[in-house]
Amino acid sequence: MSRGLFITFEGIDGCGKSTQARRLERRLEEEGNASLLLREPGGTPISEDIRKVLLNPDNSSMAPENEALLLAASRSQLLKEVIIPHLEKGTIILCDRYIDSTLAYQGFGRDLPQEWLRQINRLAFELAIPDRTFLFDLPVDVALSRLGDRQRDRIEATGVNFLEKVRNGFLTLAEQESDRYIILDGQNQIEELEKEISSQVLRIIS
Ligand code: TYD
């Protein structure tokens, strides 16, 4: 059986990627192509436990290196337990955030070296590079206003300058890998974005 398809959704907090990941899952189901929707950090019981530590606003003293290591640990568990076995079985995997979030948030946002981030995420780079990555780009103030007054998690709460660096980081990564990345205007209508994403994915499947 051929390897499954691996699609990731990326962008700053409030960009709308989670809504689109869920809509694509539904669309694929309607077309008779069942998929598996995952999120990062998370997706396995151990990874969900690590997520709680990572996002807990009480953990304000967490060092950036340890944030990156916990993310890599969560990802490694998800890869071994779910992503790799399912890709081998031919499953379509949709992942709400993946390795590019680490390169953008911990690399461009927290100024950790890209090379070290790639090393601690070696498993992902060697075994499971996404086939397509949808990047939802939009101005930071628009994204933050969408989040409204809801309680921010520890990483979201870092601030506007941080998210500006993350946004620009994602755009740089997309430029470096223009074959894999598809940049979308996160301010477009939800239905328009849905149509564009599903037509791109259905084209790959057929
Ligand atoms: P996410 O689940 O997308 O947030 P939400 O619950 O608002 O949908 O992501 C949680 C936070 O984790 C988000 O602020 C981005 C951050 N994050 C990183 O900093 N690096 C990473 O590698 C990943 C996967 C997430």
Coordinates of N, CA and C and ligand atoms in Angstrom, one line a residue:
M1 N 0.9 -1.2 0.0 CA 0.0 0.0 0.0 C 0.9 1.3 0.0
S2 N 0.4 2.3 -0.7 CA 1.3 3.5 -0.8 C 1.2 4.3 0.5
R3 N 2.2 5.1 0.8 CA 2.2 6.0 1.9 C 1.0 6.9 1.9
G4 N 0.4 7.2 3.0 CA -0.7 8.1 3.1 C -0.3 9.5 2.8
L5 N -1.3 10.4 2.9 CA -1.0 11.8 2.7 C -0.9 12.6 4.0
F6 N 0.0 13.5 4.1 CA 0.2 14.2 5.4 C 0.1 15.7 5.1
I7 N -0.9 16.3 5.7 CA -1.2 17.7 5.5 C -1.2 18.4 6.8
T8 N -0.5 19.6 6.8 CA -0.5 20.3 8.1 C -1.1 21.7 7.9
F9 N -1.5 22.3 9.0 CA -2.2 23.6 9.1 C -1.4 24.5 10.0
E10 N -0.9 25.6 9.5 CA 0.0 26.5 10.4 C -0.4 27.9 10.3
G11 N 0.0 28.7 11.3 CA -0.2 30.1 11.4 C -0.2 30.6 12.8
I12 N -0.3 31.9 13.0 CA -0.3 32.4 14.4 C -1.7 32.1 15.1
D13 N -1.7 32.3 16.4 CA -2.9 32.0 17.1 C -4.1 32.9 16.6
G14 N -5.3 32.4 16.4 CA -6.4 33.2 15.9 C -6.4 33.3 14.4
C15 N -5.6 32.5 13.7 CA -5.6 32.6 12.2 C -6.7 31.8 11.5
G16 N -7.4 30.9 12.2 CA -8.5 30.2 11.6 C -8.2 28.8 11.1
K17 N -6.9 28.3 11.4 CA -6.5 27.0 10.8 C -7.3 25.9 11.4
S18 N -7.7 25.9 12.7 CA -8.4 24.8 13.3 C -9.8 24.6 12.6
T19 N -10.5 25.7 12.4 CA -11.8 25.6 11.7 C -11.6 24.9 10.3
Q20 N -10.6 25.4 9.6 CA -10.4 24.8 8.3 C -10.0 23.4 8.3
A21 N -9.2 23.0 9.3 CA -8.8 21.6 9.4 C -10.0 20.7 9.6
R22 N -10.9 21.2 10.5 CA -12.2 20.4 10.8 C -13.1 20.3 9.5
R23 N -13.1 21.5 8.8 CA -14.0 21.5 7.6 C -13.4 20.5 6.5
L24 N -12.1 20.5 6.4 CA -11.5 19.6 5.4 C -11.7 18.2 5.8
E25 N -11.6 17.9 7.1 CA -11.9 16.5 7.5 C -13.3 16.1 7.1
R26 N -14.3 17.0 7.3 CA -15.7 16.7 7.0 C -15.9 16.5 5.5
R27 N -15.2 17.4 4.7 CA -15.3 17.3 3.2 C -14.7 16.0 2.7
L28 N -13.6 15.6 3.3 CA -13.0 14.3 2.8 C -13.9 13.1 3.1
E29 N -14.5 13.2 4.3 CA -15.4 12.1 4.7 C -16.6 12.0 3.7
E30 N -17.1 13.2 3.3 CA -18.2 13.2 2.3 C -17.8 12.6 1.0
E31 N -16.5 12.8 0.7 CA -16.0 12.3 -0.6 C -15.6 10.8 -0.5
G32 N -15.8 10.3 0.7 CA -15.4 8.9 0.9 C -14.0 8.6 1.2
N33 N -13.2 9.7 1.6 CA -11.8 9.6 2.0 C -11.7 9.9 3.5
A34 N -11.8 8.9 4.3 CA -11.7 9.1 5.7 C -10.3 9.6 6.1
S35 N -10.2 10.6 7.0 CA -8.9 11.1 7.4 C -8.8 11.1 8.9
L36 N -7.6 11.4 9.4 CA -7.4 11.4 10.8 C -6.9 12.8 11.2
L37 N -7.7 13.5 12.0 CA -7.4 14.9 12.4 C -6.7 14.9 13.8
L38 N -5.5 15.5 13.8 CA -4.7 15.5 15.0 C -4.3 17.0 15.3
R39 N -3.9 17.2 16.6 CA -3.4 18.6 16.9 C -2.1 18.5 17.7
E40 N -1.4 19.5 17.5 CA -0.1 19.6 18.3 C 0.0 20.9 19.1
P41 N 0.6 20.9 20.2 CA 1.0 19.7 21.0 C -0.2 18.9 21.4
G42 N -0.1 17.6 21.3 CA -1.2 16.7 21.7 C -1.4 15.5 20.8
G43 N -2.5 14.9 20.8 CA -2.8 13.8 19.9 C -2.6 12.4 20.4
T44 N -1.9 12.3 21.6 CA -1.9 11.0 22.3 C -2.0 11.3 23.8
P45 N -2.3 10.4 24.6 CA -2.5 10.7 26.1 C -1.2 11.3 26.6
I46 N -0.1 10.8 26.3 CA 1.2 11.4 26.9 C 1.4 12.8 26.3
S47 N 1.1 13.0 25.0 CA 1.3 14.3 24.4 C 0.3 15.3 24.9
E48 N -0.9 14.9 25.2 CA -1.9 15.8 25.8 C -1.5 16.2 27.2
D49 N -0.8 15.3 28.0 CA -0.3 15.7 29.3 C 0.8 16.7 29.2
I50 N 1.7 16.5 28.2 CA 2.8 17.5 28.0 C 2.2 18.8 27.6
R51 N 1.1 18.8 26.8 CA 0.4 20.0 26.3 C 0.0 20.9 27.5
K52 N -0.6 20.2 28.5 CA -1.1 20.9 29.7 C 0.1 21.6 30.4
V53 N 1.2 21.0 30.5 CA 2.4 21.6 31.1 C 2.9 22.8 30.3
L54 N 2.9 22.6 29.0 CA 3.4 23.7 28.1 C 2.5 24.9 28.1
L55 N 1.2 24.7 28.2 CA 0.3 25.9 28.0 C -0.2 26.5 29.3
N56 N 0.1 25.8 30.4 CA -0.3 26.3 31.7 C 0.3 27.7 32.0
P57 N -0.6 28.8 32.1 CA -0.1 30.1 32.3 C 0.7 30.2 33.7
D58 N 0.5 29.3 34.6 CA 1.3 29.3 35.8 C 2.8 29.0 35.6
N59 N 3.1 28.3 34.5 CA 4.5 27.9 34.2 C 5.3 29.1 33.5
S60 N 5.2 30.3 34.1 CA 5.8 31.4 33.4 C 7.3 31.4 33.5
S61 N 7.9 30.5 34.3 CA 9.3 30.5 34.4 C 10.0 29.5 33.5
M62 N 9.1 28.9 32.6 CA 9.7 27.9 31.7 C 10.7 28.5 30.7
A63 N 11.9 27.8 30.7 CA 13.0 28.3 29.8 C 12.6 28.0 28.4
P64 N 13.0 28.9 27.4 CA 12.7 28.6 26.0 C 13.2 27.2 25.5
E65 N 14.4 26.8 26.0 CA 14.9 25.5 25.6 C 14.1 24.4 26.0
N66 N 13.5 24.5 27.3 CA 12.7 23.5 27.8 C 11.4 23.4 27.1
E67 N 10.9 24.6 26.7 CA 9.6 24.6 25.9 C 9.8 23.8 24.6
A68 N 11.0 24.1 24.0 CA 11.3 23.4 22.7 C 11.4 21.9 22.9
L69 N 12.1 21.5 24.0 CA 12.3 20.1 24.3 C 11.0 19.4 24.6
L70 N 10.1 20.0 25.4 CA 8.8 19.4 25.7 C 8.0 19.3 24.4
L71 N 8.0 20.3 23.5 CA 7.3 20.2 22.2 C 7.8 19.0 21.4
A72 N 9.2 18.9 21.4 CA 9.8 17.8 20.7 C 9.4 16.4 21.2
A73 N 9.3 16.3 22.6 CA 8.9 15.1 23.2 C 7.5 14.7 22.9
S74 N 6.6 15.7 22.9 CA 5.2 15.5 22.6 C 5.1 15.0 21.2
R75 N 5.9 15.7 20.3 CA 5.8 15.3 18.8 C 6.3 13.9 18.6
S76 N 7.4 13.6 19.2 CA 8.1 12.3 19.0 C 7.1 11.2 19.4
Q77 N 6.4 11.4 20.5 CA 5.4 10.4 20.9 C 4.3 10.2 19.9
L78 N 3.8 11.4 19.4 CA 2.7 11.4 18.4 C 3.2 10.7 17.1
L79 N 4.4 11.0 16.7 CA 5.0 10.4 15.5 C 5.0 8.8 15.6
K80 N 5.6 8.4 16.8 CA 5.8 6.9 16.9 C 4.4 6.2 17.1
E81 N 3.5 6.8 17.9 CA 2.3 6.1 18.3 C 1.3 6.3 17.2
V82 N 1.2 7.4 16.4 CA 0.1 7.6 15.5 C 0.5 7.9 14.1
I83 N 1.3 9.0 13.9 CA 1.6 9.5 12.6 C 2.3 8.4 11.7
I84 N 3.4 7.9 12.1 CA 4.1 7.0 11.3 C 3.3 5.7 11.0
P85 N 2.7 5.0 12.0 CA 2.0 3.8 11.7 C 0.8 4.1 10.7
H86 N 0.1 5.3 10.9 CA -1.0 5.6 10.0 C -0.5 5.9 8.6
L87 N 0.5 6.6 8.5 CA 1.0 7.0 7.1 C 1.4 5.7 6.4
E88 N 2.0 4.7 7.1 CA 2.4 3.4 6.5 C 1.1 2.7 6.0
K89 N 0.0 2.9 6.8 CA -1.2 2.2 6.4 C -2.0 2.9 5.2
G90 N -1.5 4.1 4.9 CA -2.1 4.8 3.8 C -3.2 5.8 4.2
T91 N -3.2 6.1 5.5 CA -4.2 7.1 6.0 C -3.9 8.5 5.6
I92 N -4.9 9.4 5.4 CA -4.7 10.8 5.2 C -4.7 11.4 6.6
I93 N -3.6 12.1 6.9 CA -3.5 12.7 8.2 C -3.5 14.2 8.1
L94 N -4.4 14.8 8.9 CA -4.5 16.3 8.9 C -4.0 16.7 10.3
C95 N -3.0 17.6 10.3 CA -2.4 17.9 11.6 C -2.5 19.5 11.8
D96 N -3.2 19.8 12.9 CA -3.3 21.2 13.3 C -2.0 21.6 14.1
R97 N -1.1 22.2 13.4 CA 0.3 22.6 13.8 C 1.2 21.3 13.7
Y98 N 2.4 21.6 13.4 CA 3.4 20.5 13.4 C 4.8 21.2 13.5
I99 N 5.8 20.6 12.9 CA 7.2 21.1 13.0 C 7.4 22.5 12.7
D100 N 6.6 23.1 11.7 CA 6.9 24.5 11.3 C 6.5 25.4 12.4
S101 N 5.5 25.0 13.3 CA 5.2 25.8 14.5 C 6.4 26.0 15.4
T102 N 7.2 24.9 15.5 CA 8.4 25.0 16.4 C 9.4 25.9 15.7
L103 N 9.6 25.7 14.4 CA 10.6 26.6 13.7 C 10.2 28.1 13.8
A104 N 8.9 28.3 13.7 CA 8.4 29.7 13.7 C 8.4 30.3 15.2
Y105 N 7.7 29.6 16.1 CA 7.5 30.1 17.5 C 8.8 30.0 18.3
Q106 N 9.4 28.8 18.3 CA 10.6 28.7 19.2 C 11.9 29.2 18.4
G107 N 11.9 29.1 17.1 CA 13.0 29.6 16.3 C 13.0 31.1 16.1
F108 N 12.0 31.5 15.3 CA 11.9 33.0 15.0 C 11.4 33.8 16.2
G109 N 10.5 33.2 16.9 CA 9.8 33.9 18.0 C 10.7 34.0 19.3
R110 N 11.3 32.8 19.7 CA 12.1 32.8 20.9 C 13.6 32.9 20.6
D111 N 14.0 33.0 19.4 CA 15.4 33.1 19.0 C 16.2 31.9 19.3
L112 N 15.7 30.7 19.3 CA 16.5 29.5 19.5 C 17.1 29.1 18.1
P113 N 18.3 28.5 18.1 CA 18.9 28.2 16.8 C 18.1 27.2 16.0
Q114 N 17.9 27.5 14.7 CA 17.1 26.6 13.8 C 17.8 25.2 13.8
E115 N 19.1 25.2 13.7 CA 19.8 23.9 13.6 C 19.5 23.0 14.7
W116 N 19.6 23.6 16.0 CA 19.3 22.8 17.2 C 17.8 22.3 17.2
L117 N 16.9 23.1 16.7 CA 15.5 22.7 16.7 C 15.3 21.6 15.7
R118 N 16.1 21.6 14.6 CA 16.0 20.5 13.6 C 16.6 19.2 14.2
Q119 N 17.6 19.4 15.0 CA 18.3 18.2 15.6 C 17.3 17.5 16.6
I120 N 16.7 18.3 17.5 CA 15.8 17.6 18.5 C 14.5 17.1 17.9
N121 N 14.3 17.6 16.7 CA 13.1 17.1 15.9 C 13.5 16.2 14.8
R122 N 14.6 15.5 14.9 CA 15.2 14.7 13.8 C 14.2 13.7 13.3
L123 N 13.5 13.0 14.2 CA 12.5 12.0 13.8 C 11.5 12.5 12.7
A124 N 11.0 13.7 13.0 CA 10.0 14.3 12.1 C 10.7 14.6 10.8
F125 N 11.9 15.2 10.8 CA 12.5 15.6 9.5 C 12.9 14.3 8.7
E126 N 13.3 13.3 9.4 CA 13.7 12.1 8.7 C 12.5 11.2 8.2
L127 N 11.4 11.2 9.0 CA 10.4 10.2 8.7 C 9.1 10.8 8.2
A128 N 8.8 12.0 8.6 CA 7.4 12.5 8.3 C 7.4 14.0 8.0
I129 N 7.9 14.4 6.8 CA 7.8 15.8 6.3 C 6.4 15.9 5.7
P130 N 5.6 16.9 6.0 CA 4.3 17.0 5.4 C 4.4 17.1 3.8
D131 N 3.3 16.6 3.2 CA 3.2 16.7 1.7 C 2.8 18.1 1.4
R132 N 1.9 18.7 2.2 CA 1.4 20.1 1.9 C 1.2 20.7 3.3
T133 N 1.6 22.0 3.3 CA 1.4 22.8 4.5 C 0.6 24.1 4.2
F134 N -0.6 24.2 4.7 CA -1.4 25.4 4.5 C -1.0 26.4 5.6
L135 N -0.5 27.6 5.1 CA -0.2 28.7 6.1 C -1.3 29.8 6.0
F136 N -1.9 30.0 7.1 CA -2.9 31.0 7.2 C -2.3 32.3 7.6
D137 N -2.1 33.3 6.7 CA -1.4 34.5 7.1 C -2.4 35.6 7.3
L138 N -2.2 36.4 8.3 CA -3.0 37.6 8.6 C -2.3 38.5 9.6
P139 N -2.7 39.8 9.6 CA -2.0 40.7 10.6 C -2.2 40.3 12.0
V140 N -1.2 40.5 12.8 CA -1.3 40.0 14.2 C -2.5 40.7 15.0
D141 N -2.8 42.0 14.7 CA -3.9 42.6 15.4 C -5.2 42.0 15.1
V142 N -5.4 41.6 13.8 CA -6.6 41.0 13.4 C -6.8 39.6 14.1
A143 N -5.7 38.9 14.1 CA -5.7 37.5 14.8 C -6.0 37.7 16.3
L144 N -5.4 38.7 16.9 CA -5.6 38.8 18.4 C -7.0 39.3 18.7
S145 N -7.6 40.1 17.8 CA -9.0 40.6 18.0 C -9.9 39.4 17.9
R146 N -9.6 38.4 17.0 CA -10.5 37.3 16.9 C -10.5 36.4 18.2
L147 N -9.3 36.4 18.9 CA -9.2 35.6 20.1 C -10.1 36.3 21.2
G148 N -10.4 37.6 21.1 CA -11.3 38.2 22.0 C -10.8 38.2 23.4
D149 N -11.7 38.1 24.4 CA -11.3 38.2 25.8 C -11.0 36.8 26.4
R150 N -11.0 35.8 25.6 CA -10.8 34.5 26.2 C -9.4 34.4 26.8
Q151 N -9.3 33.6 27.9 CA -8.1 33.4 28.6 C -7.0 32.9 27.7
R152 N -5.9 33.6 27.6 CA -4.8 33.2 26.7 C -3.9 32.1 27.3
D153 N -3.5 31.2 26.5 CA -2.6 30.2 27.1 C -1.2 30.8 27.2
R154 N -0.2 30.1 27.8 CA 1.0 30.7 28.2 C 1.8 31.2 27.0
I155 N 1.7 30.5 25.9 CA 2.5 30.9 24.7 C 1.8 32.0 24.0
E156 N 0.5 31.9 23.8 CA -0.3 33.0 23.2 C -0.1 34.3 23.9
A157 N 0.1 34.2 25.2 CA 0.1 35.4 26.1 C 1.5 36.2 26.0
T158 N 2.4 35.7 25.2 CA 3.8 36.3 25.2 C 3.8 37.7 24.7
G159 N 2.9 38.0 23.7 CA 2.8 39.5 23.3 C 2.8 39.7 21.8
V160 N 2.5 40.9 21.5 CA 2.3 41.3 20.0 C 3.7 41.2 19.3
N161 N 4.8 41.7 19.9 CA 6.1 41.7 19.2 C 6.5 40.2 18.9
F162 N 6.3 39.4 19.8 CA 6.6 37.9 19.7 C 5.8 37.4 18.5
L163 N 4.5 37.6 18.4 CA 3.6 37.1 17.4 C 4.0 37.7 16.0
E164 N 4.5 39.0 16.0 CA 5.0 39.6 14.7 C 6.2 38.8 14.2
K165 N 7.1 38.4 15.1 CA 8.3 37.6 14.7 C 7.8 36.2 14.2
V166 N 6.9 35.7 14.9 CA 6.4 34.3 14.5 C 5.7 34.4 13.1
R167 N 4.9 35.5 12.9 CA 4.3 35.6 11.6 C 5.3 35.7 10.5
N168 N 6.3 36.6 10.7 CA 7.3 36.8 9.7 C 8.2 35.5 9.5
G169 N 8.3 34.8 10.6 CA 9.1 33.5 10.6 C 8.3 32.5 9.7
F170 N 7.0 32.4 9.8 CA 6.3 31.5 9.0 C 6.4 31.9 7.5
L171 N 6.4 33.2 7.2 CA 6.5 33.6 5.8 C 7.9 33.3 5.2
T172 N 8.9 33.4 6.1 CA 10.3 33.1 5.6 C 10.3 31.6 5.3
L173 N 9.8 30.8 6.2 CA 9.8 29.3 6.0 C 9.1 28.9 4.7
A174 N 7.9 29.6 4.5 CA 7.1 29.3 3.3 C 7.9 29.7 2.0
E175 N 8.7 30.7 2.1 CA 9.5 31.1 1.0 C 10.6 30.1 0.7
Q176 N 11.2 29.6 1.8 CA 12.3 28.6 1.7 C 11.8 27.3 1.1
E177 N 10.5 26.9 1.3 CA 10.0 25.7 0.9 C 8.7 25.9 0.1
S178 N 8.8 26.6 -1.0 CA 7.6 27.0 -1.7 C 6.8 25.9 -2.4
D179 N 7.5 24.7 -2.5 CA 6.8 23.5 -3.1 C 5.8 22.9 -2.1
R180 N 6.2 23.0 -0.9 CA 5.4 22.3 0.2 C 4.3 23.2 0.7
Y181 N 4.6 24.5 0.9 CA 3.7 25.5 1.5 C 2.7 26.1 0.5
I182 N 1.5 26.3 1.0 CA 0.5 27.1 0.3 C 0.1 28.2 1.2
I183 N 0.4 29.4 0.8 CA 0.1 30.6 1.7 C -1.4 31.0 1.4
L184 N -2.2 31.1 2.4 CA -3.6 31.5 2.2 C -3.8 32.9 3.0
D185 N -4.7 33.7 2.4 CA -5.0 34.9 3.1 C -6.0 34.6 4.2
G186 N -5.6 34.6 5.5 CA -6.4 34.3 6.6 C -7.6 35.2 6.8
Q187 N -7.6 36.3 6.1 CA -8.8 37.3 6.2 C -9.9 37.0 5.2
N188 N -9.6 36.0 4.3 CA -10.7 35.6 3.3 C -11.8 35.0 4.1
Q189 N -13.0 34.9 3.4 CA -14.2 34.3 3.9 C -13.9 32.8 4.2
I190 N -14.5 32.3 5.3 CA -14.3 30.9 5.7 C -14.7 30.0 4.5
E191 N -15.8 30.2 3.8 CA -16.2 29.3 2.8 C -15.3 29.3 1.6
E192 N -14.7 30.5 1.3 CA -13.8 30.6 0.2 C -12.5 29.8 0.5
L193 N -12.0 30.0 1.7 CA -10.8 29.3 2.1 C -11.1 27.8 2.0
E194 N -12.3 27.4 2.5 CA -12.6 25.9 2.5 C -12.6 25.4 1.1
K195 N -13.2 26.1 0.2 CA -13.2 25.7 -1.2 C -11.8 25.5 -1.8
E196 N -10.9 26.5 -1.5 CA -9.6 26.5 -2.1 C -8.8 25.3 -1.5
I197 N -8.9 25.1 -0.2 CA -8.2 24.0 0.5 C -8.7 22.7 0.0
S198 N -10.0 22.5 -0.1 CA -10.5 21.1 -0.5 C -10.1 20.9 -1.9
S199 N -10.2 21.9 -2.8 CA -9.9 21.6 -4.2 C -8.4 21.3 -4.3
Q200 N -7.5 21.9 -3.6 CA -6.1 21.6 -3.7 C -5.9 20.1 -3.2
V201 N -6.5 19.7 -2.1 CA -6.3 18.4 -1.5 C -6.9 17.3 -2.4
L202 N -8.1 17.6 -2.9 CA -8.8 16.6 -3.8 C -8.0 16.4 -5.0
R203 N -7.4 17.5 -5.5 CA -6.5 17.3 -6.7 C -5.3 16.4 -6.4
I204 N -4.7 16.5 -5.2 CA -3.6 15.6 -4.9 C -4.1 14.2 -4.8
I205 N -5.2 14.0 -4.2 CA -5.7 12.6 -4.0 C -6.0 11.9 -5.3
S206 N -6.6 12.7 -6.2 CA -7.0 12.1 -7.5 C -5.8 12.0 -8.4
Ligands
TYD1 P1 -2.9 25.7 19.4 O1 -3.5 24.4 19.9 O2 -3.0 26.0 18.0 O3 -3.7 26.9 20.2 P2 -5.3 27.0 20.3 O4 -5.6 26.1 21.5 O5 -5.5 28.4 20.6 O6 -5.9 26.5 19.1 O7 -1.5 25.9 20.0 C1 -1.1 26.1 21.3 C2 0.1 27.0 21.4 O8 1.3 26.3 21.2 C3 0.1 28.1 20.4 O9 0.3 29.4 21.1 C4 1.3 27.8 19.6 C5 2.2 27.0 20.5 N1 3.1 26.1 19.8 C6 4.5 26.4 19.7 O10 4.9 27.4 20.2 N2 5.3 25.5 19.1 C7 4.9 24.4 18.5 O11 5.7 23.6 18.0 C8 3.5 24.0 18.6 C9 3.0 22.7 18.0 C10 2.7 24.9 19.2

